[in-house]
Short mmCIF file of C-alpha atoms in Angstrom, two decimals:
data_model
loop_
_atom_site.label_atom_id
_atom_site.label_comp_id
_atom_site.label_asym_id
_atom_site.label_seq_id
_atom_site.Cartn_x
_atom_site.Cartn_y
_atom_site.Cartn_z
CA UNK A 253 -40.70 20.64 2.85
CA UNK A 254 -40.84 16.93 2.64
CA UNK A 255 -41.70 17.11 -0.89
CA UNK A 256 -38.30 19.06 -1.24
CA UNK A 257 -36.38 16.87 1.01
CA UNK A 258 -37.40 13.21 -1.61
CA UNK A 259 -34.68 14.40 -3.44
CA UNK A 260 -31.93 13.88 -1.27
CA UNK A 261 -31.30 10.15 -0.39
CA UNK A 262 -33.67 10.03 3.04
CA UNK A 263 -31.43 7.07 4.73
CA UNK A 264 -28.28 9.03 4.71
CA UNK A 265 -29.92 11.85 6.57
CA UNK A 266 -32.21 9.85 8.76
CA UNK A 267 -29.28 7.91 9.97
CA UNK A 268 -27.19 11.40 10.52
CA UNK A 269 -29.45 12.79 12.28
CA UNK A 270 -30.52 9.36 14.50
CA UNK A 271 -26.72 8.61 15.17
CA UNK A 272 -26.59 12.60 16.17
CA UNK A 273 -29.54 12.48 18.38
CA UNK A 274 -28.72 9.52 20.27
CA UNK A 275 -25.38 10.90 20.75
CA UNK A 276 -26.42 13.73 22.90
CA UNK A 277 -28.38 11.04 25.22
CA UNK A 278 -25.41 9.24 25.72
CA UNK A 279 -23.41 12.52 26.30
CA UNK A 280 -25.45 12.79 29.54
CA UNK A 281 -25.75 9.44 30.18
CA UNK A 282 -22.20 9.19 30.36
CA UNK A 283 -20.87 12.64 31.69
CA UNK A 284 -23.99 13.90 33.95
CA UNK A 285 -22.54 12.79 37.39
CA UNK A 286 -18.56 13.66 36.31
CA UNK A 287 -20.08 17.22 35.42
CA UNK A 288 -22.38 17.57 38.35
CA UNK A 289 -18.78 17.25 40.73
CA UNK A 290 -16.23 18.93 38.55
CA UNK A 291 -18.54 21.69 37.56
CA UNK A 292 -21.63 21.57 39.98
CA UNK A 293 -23.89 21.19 36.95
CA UNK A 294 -24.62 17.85 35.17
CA UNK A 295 -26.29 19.19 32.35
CA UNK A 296 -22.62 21.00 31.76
CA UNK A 297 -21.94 18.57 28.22
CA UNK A 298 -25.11 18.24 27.56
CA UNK A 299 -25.87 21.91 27.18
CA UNK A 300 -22.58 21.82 25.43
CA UNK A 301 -23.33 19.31 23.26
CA UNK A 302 -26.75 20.57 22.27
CA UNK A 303 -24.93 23.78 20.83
CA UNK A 304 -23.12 22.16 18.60
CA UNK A 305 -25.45 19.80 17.38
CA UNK A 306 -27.40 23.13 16.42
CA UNK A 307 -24.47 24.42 14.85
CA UNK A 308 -23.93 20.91 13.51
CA UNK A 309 -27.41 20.97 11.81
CA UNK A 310 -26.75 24.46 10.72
CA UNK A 311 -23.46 23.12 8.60
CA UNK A 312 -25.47 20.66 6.92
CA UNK A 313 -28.86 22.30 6.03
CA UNK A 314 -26.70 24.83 4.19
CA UNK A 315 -24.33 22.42 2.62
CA UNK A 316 -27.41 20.50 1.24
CA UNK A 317 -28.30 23.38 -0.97
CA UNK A 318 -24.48 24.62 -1.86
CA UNK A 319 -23.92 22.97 -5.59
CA UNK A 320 -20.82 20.49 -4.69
CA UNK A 321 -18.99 22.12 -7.77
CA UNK A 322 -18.82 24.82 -5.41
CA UNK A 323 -16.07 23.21 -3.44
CA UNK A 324 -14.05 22.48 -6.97
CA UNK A 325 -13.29 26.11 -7.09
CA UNK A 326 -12.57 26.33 -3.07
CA UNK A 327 -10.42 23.20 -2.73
CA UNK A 328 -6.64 25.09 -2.81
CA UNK A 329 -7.95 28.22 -1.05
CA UNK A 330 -9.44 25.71 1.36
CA UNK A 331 -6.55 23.55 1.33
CA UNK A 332 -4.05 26.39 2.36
CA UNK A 333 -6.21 28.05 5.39
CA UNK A 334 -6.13 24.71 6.59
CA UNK A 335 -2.49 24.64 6.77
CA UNK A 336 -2.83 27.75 8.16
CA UNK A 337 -4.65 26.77 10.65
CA UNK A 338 -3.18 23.46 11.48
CA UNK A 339 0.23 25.63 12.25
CA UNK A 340 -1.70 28.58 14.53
CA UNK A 341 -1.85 25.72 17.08
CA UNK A 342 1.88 25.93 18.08
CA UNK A 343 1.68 29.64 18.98
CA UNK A 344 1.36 30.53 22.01
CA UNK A 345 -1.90 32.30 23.16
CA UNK A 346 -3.77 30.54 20.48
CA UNK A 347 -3.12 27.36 20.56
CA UNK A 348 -4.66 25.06 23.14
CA UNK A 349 -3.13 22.04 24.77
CA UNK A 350 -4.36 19.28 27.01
CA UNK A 351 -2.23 16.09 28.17
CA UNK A 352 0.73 16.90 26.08
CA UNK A 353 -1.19 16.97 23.19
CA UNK A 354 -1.33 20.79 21.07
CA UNK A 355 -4.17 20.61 18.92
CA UNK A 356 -6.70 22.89 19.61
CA UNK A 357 -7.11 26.67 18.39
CA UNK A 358 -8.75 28.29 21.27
CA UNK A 359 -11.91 30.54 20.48
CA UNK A 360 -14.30 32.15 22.92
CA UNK A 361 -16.46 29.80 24.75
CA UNK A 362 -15.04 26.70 22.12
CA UNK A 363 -11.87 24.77 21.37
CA UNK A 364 -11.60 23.87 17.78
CA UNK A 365 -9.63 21.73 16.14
CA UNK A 366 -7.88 22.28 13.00
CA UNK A 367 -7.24 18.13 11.72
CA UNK A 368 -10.87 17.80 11.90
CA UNK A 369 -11.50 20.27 9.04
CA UNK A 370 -8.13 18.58 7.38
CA UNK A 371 -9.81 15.85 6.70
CA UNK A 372 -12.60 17.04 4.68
CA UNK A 373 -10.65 19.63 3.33
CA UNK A 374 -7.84 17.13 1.76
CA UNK A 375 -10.80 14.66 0.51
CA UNK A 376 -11.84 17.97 -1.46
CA UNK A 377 -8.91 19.17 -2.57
CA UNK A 378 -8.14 14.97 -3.72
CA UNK A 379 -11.36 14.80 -5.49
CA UNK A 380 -10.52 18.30 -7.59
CA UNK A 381 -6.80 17.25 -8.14
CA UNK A 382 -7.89 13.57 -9.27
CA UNK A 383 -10.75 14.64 -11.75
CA UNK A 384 -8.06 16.44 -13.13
CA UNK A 385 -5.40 14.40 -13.76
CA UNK A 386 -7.40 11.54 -15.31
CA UNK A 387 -4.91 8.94 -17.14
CA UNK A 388 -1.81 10.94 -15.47
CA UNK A 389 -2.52 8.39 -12.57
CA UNK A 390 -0.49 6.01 -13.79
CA UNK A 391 2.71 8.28 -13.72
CA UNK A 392 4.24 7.89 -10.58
CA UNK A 393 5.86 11.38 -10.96
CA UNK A 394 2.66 13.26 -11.89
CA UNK A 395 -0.02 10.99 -10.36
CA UNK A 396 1.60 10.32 -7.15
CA UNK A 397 4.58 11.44 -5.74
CA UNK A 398 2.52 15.09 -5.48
CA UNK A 399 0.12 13.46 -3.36
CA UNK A 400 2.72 11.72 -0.94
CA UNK A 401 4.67 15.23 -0.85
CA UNK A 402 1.11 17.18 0.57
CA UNK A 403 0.94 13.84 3.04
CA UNK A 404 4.06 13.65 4.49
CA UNK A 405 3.77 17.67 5.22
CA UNK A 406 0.41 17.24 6.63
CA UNK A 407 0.92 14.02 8.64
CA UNK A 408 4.52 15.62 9.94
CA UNK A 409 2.13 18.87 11.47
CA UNK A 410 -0.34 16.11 13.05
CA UNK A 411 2.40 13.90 14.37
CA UNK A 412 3.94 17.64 15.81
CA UNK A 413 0.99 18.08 17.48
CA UNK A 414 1.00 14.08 18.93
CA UNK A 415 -2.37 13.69 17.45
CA UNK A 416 -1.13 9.93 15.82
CA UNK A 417 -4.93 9.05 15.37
CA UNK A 418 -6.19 11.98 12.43
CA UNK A 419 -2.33 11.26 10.85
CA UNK A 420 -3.87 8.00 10.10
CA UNK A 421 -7.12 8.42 9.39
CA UNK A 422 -5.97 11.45 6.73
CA UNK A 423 -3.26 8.53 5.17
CA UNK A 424 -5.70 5.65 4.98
CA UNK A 425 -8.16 8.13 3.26
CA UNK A 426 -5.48 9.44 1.00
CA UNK A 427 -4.41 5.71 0.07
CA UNK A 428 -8.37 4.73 -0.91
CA UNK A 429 -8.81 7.51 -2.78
CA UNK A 430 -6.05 6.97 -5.12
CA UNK A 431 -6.71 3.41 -5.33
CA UNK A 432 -10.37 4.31 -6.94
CA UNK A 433 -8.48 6.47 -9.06
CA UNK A 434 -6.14 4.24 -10.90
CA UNK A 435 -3.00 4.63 -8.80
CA UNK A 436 -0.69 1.79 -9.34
CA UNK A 437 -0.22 -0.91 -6.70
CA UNK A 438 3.68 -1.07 -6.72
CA UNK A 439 3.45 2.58 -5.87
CA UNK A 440 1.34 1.90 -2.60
CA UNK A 441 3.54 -1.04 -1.91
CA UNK A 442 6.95 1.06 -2.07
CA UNK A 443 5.58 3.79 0.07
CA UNK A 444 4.20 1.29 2.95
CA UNK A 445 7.74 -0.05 3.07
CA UNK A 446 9.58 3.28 3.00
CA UNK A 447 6.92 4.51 6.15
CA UNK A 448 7.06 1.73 8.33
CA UNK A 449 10.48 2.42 9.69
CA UNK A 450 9.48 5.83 10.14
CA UNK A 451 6.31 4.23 11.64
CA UNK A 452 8.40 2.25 14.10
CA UNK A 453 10.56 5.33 15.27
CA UNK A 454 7.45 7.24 15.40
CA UNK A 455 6.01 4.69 18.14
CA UNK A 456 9.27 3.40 20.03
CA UNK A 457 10.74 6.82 20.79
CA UNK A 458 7.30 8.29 22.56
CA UNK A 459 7.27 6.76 25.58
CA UNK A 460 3.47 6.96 25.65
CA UNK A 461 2.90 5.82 22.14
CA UNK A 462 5.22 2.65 23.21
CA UNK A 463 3.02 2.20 26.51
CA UNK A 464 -0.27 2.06 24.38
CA UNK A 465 1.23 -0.57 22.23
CA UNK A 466 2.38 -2.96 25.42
CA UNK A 467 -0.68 -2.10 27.09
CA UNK A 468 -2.62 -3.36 23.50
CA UNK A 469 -0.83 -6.82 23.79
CA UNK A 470 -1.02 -7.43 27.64
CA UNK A 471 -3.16 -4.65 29.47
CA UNK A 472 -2.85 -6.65 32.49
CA UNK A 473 0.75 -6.08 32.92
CA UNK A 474 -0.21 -2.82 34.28
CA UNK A 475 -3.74 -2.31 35.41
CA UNK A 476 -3.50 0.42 37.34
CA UNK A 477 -1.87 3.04 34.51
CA UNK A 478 -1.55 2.30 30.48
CA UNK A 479 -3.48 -0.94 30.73
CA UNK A 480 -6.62 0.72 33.28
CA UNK A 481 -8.44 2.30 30.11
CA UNK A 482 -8.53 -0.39 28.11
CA UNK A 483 -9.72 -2.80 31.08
CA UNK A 484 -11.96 -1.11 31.79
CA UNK A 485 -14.14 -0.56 29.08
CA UNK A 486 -13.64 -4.72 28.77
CA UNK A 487 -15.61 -4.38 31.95
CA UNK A 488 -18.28 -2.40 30.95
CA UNK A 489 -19.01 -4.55 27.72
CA UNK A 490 -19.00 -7.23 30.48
CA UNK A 491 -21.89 -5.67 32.36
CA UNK A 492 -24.01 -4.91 29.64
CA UNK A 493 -24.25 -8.68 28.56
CA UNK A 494 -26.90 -8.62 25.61
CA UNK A 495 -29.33 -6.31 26.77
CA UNK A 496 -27.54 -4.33 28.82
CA UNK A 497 -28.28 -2.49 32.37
CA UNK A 498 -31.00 -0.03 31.08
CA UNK A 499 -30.35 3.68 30.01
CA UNK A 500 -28.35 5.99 32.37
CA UNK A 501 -27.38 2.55 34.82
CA UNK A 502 -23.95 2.13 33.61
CA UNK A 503 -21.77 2.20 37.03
CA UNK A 504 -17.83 2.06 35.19
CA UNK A 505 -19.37 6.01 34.04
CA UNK A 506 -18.44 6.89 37.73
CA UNK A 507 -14.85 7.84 37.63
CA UNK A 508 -13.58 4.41 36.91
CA UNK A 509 -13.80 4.62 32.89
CA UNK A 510 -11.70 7.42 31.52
CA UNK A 511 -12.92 9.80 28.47
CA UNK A 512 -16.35 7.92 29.00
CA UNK A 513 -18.27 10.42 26.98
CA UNK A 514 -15.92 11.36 24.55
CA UNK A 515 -13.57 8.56 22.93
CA UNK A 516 -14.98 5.29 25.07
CA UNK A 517 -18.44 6.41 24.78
CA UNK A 518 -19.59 3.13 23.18
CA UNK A 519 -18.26 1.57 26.01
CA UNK A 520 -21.30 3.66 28.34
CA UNK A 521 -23.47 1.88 25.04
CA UNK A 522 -22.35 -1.24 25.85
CA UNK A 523 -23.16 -1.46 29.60
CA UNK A 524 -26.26 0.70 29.51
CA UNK A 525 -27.58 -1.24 26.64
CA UNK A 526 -25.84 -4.42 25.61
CA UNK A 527 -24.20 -6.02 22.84
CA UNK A 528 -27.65 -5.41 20.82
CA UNK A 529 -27.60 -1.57 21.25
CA UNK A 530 -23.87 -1.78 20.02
CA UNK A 531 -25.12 -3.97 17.37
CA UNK A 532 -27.52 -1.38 16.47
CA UNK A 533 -25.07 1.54 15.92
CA UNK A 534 -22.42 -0.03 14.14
CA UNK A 535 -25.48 -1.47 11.49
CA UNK A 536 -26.41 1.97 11.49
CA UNK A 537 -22.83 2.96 10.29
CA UNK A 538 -22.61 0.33 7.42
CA UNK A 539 -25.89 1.58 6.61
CA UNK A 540 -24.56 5.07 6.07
CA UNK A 541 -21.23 4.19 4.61
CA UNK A 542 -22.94 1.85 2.22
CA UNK A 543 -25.33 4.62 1.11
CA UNK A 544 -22.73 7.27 0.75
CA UNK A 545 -20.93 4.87 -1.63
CA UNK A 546 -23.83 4.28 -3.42
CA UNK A 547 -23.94 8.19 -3.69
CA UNK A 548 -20.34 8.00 -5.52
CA UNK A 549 -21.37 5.25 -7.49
CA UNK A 550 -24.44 7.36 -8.87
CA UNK A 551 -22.84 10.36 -9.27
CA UNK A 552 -23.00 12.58 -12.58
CA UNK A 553 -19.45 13.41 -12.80
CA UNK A 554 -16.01 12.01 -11.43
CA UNK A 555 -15.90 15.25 -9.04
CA UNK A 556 -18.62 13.76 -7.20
CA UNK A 557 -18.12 10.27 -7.51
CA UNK A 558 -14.52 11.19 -5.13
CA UNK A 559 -15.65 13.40 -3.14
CA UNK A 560 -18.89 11.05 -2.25
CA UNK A 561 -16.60 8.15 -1.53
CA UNK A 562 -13.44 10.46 0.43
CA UNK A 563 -16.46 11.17 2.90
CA UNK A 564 -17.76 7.56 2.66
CA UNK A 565 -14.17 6.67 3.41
CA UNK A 566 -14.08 9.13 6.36
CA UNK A 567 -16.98 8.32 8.14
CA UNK A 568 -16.05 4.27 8.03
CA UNK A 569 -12.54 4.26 8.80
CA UNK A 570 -13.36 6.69 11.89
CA UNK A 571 -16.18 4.33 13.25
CA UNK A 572 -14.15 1.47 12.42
CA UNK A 573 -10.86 2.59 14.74
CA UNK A 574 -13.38 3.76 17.38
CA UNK A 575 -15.15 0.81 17.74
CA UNK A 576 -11.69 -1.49 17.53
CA UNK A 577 -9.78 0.64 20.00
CA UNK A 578 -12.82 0.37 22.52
CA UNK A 579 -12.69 -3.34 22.02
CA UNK A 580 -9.23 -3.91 22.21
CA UNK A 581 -8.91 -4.62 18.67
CA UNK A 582 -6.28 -1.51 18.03
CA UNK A 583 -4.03 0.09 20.30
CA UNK A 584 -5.92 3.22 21.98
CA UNK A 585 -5.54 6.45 20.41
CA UNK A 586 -7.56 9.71 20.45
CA UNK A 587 -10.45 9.21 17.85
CA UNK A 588 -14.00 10.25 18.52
CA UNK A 589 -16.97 8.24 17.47
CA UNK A 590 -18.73 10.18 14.53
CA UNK A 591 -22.00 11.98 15.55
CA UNK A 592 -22.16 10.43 18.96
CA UNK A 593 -18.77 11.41 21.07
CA UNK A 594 -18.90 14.38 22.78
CA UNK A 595 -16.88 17.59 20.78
CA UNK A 596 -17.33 20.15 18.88
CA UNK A 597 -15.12 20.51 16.08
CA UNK A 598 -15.32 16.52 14.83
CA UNK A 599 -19.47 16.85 15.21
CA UNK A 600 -19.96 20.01 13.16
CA UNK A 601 -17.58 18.85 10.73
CA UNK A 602 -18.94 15.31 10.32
CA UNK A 603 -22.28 16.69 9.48
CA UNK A 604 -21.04 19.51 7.22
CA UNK A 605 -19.86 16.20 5.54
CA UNK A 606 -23.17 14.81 5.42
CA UNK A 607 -24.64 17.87 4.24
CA UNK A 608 -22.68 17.68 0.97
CA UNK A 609 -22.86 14.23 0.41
CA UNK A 610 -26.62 14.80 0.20
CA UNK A 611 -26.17 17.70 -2.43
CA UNK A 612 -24.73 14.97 -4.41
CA UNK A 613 -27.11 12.71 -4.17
CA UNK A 614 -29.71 15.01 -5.24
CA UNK A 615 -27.70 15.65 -8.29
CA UNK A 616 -26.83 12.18 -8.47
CA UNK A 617 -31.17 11.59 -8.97
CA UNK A 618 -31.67 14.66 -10.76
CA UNK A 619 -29.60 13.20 -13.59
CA UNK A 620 -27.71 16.86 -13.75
#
């Protein structure tokens, strides 16, 4: 088995799988004692969260051995259940909402949610449509506008659904992916322009959107509502100091910092163990991003060079916002912390991920 597993490039999974492992420690570190009083059982996430880190597992051992070509032939089939799927949230009965927010398709025993699978889907479906098109990239009719036309319909179902965060992650991935492909800059530049007053609207006319923005710039204005999140984490970075207060001592886990072990979980990391076990993750993410892109760059054919950097995209830009928003850097917005937040849907997709960017690496050594 070892033998078998030389090659795939090792430091992409070992770094998967550490990032996924540690994540379910911090799942109970952070969510044991808010589980043991609102459902009398603190191993309630973590039981959770060990399910689908076996399903998680699951997704990628069998993606590892699926040819990547494979998903050349699936990407428009794929592409439309996902649209599908994205609009089954807004009927009622199926789809799921929580704090005005209706993104969920409810299943037994498990939420899932619909612009997590968007996201891999449209790097797919990008990858196929790109290898194709070749020198038509410089055509702003044949190389571009198609792509804006699938984004604006995709980003106007995630902004329906007030789930701001995966509308940008899906755009900034869009936007890299064309830029490795030859798309012009002027294009980029004349989009950006026409979306930021839509951008604006977007943000001033949701009264919560606008209150994440002032509580950004001054969370102290209001402490006790849109600015408490924010401040908090602030103090938990605080406690931890450099080494932090030991595993499982964290004290702003008890009620005071909200979403600890989902979104703001590397806010638990940075109390319980300091600004060098934060240190530690995030060099664990550039280690995996700068692997994956290696992956593209070795790649036998264009198919996989996209596809290895739309995931290598992905996985950066989500670990990126994460670890700004926690700091303050960005505004806050929904957007779990690959492999380590606690969820479902964003873990077993992350690591389906995985599990094809390894397929391409072994292709990528094979020389086939």
């Amino acid at each position: 088995m070892i033998k078998q597993l030389d090659r795939y490039d090792m430091i992409i999974l070992m770094m998967a799988v550490a990032l996924t492992c540690f994540g379910v420690v911090m799942v109970y570190s952070a969510s044991s004692v808010m589980a043991a009083k609102k459902y009398h059982d603190g191993f309630y996430f973590l039981k959770r969260q060990g399910i689908y880190v076996l399903l998680g597992f699951t997704a990628m051992y069998v993606a590892m051995f699926i040819d990547y070509e494979t998903w050349r032939r699936w990407a428009v089939p794929l592409l439309l259940v996902c649209l599908g799927l994205l609009l089954l949230v807004f009927i009622p009965g199926i789809g799921g909402t929580a704090k005005g927010a209706s993104r969920w398709i409810r299943l037994p025993g498990f939420n899932f949610q619909p612009s997590e699978m968007a996201k891999v889907v449209l790097i797919m479906y990008m990858a196929y449509s790109l290898d194709k098109k070749q020198e038509k990239m410089k055509f702003f009719s044949t190389g571009f506008l198609p792509y804006m036309v699938l984004l604006t319909v995709l980003l106007g179902i995630l902004l329906k659904q007030h789930d701001l965060g995966a509308a940008v992650t899906l755009w900034a991935v869009a936007f890299a992916m064309l830029f490795v492909a030859g798309a012009r800059i002027q294009y980029f530049l004349s989009v950006v322009m026409l979306a930021l007053p839509i951008l604006v609207y977007v943000v001033m006319f949701e009264p919560y959107r606008l209150r994440r923005i002032t509580a950004w710039r001054n969370p102290w204005a209001d402490p006790t509502d849109s600015g408490f999140q924010i401040i908090q984490s602030w103090l938990a970075f605080g406690n931890g100091g450099i080494f932090g207060q030991g595993l499982g001592e964290g004290k702003q886990k008890l009620f005071y910092l909200p979403e600890a072990h989902t979104d703001f979980i590397l806010s638990v990391v940075g109390e319980e163990l300091g600004f060098i076990g934060v240190m530690v993750i995030a060099g664990m993410f550039f280690l995996l991003v700068q692997r994956s892109i290696r992956v593209a760059l070795t790649s036998p054919d264009d198919f996989g060079r996209y596809l290895a950097f739309g995931i290598a995209t992905l996985i950066g830009i989500e670990a990126f916002v994460n670890i700004s928003v926690v700091t303050g850097l960005l505004p806050t917005k929904g957007l779990a912390l690959p492999f380590i937040s606690y969820g479902g849907s964003s873990l077993i997709i992350s690591l389906f991920a995985i599990g094809i960017l390894l397929n391409i690496s072994s292709k990528a050594r094979s020389g086939s």
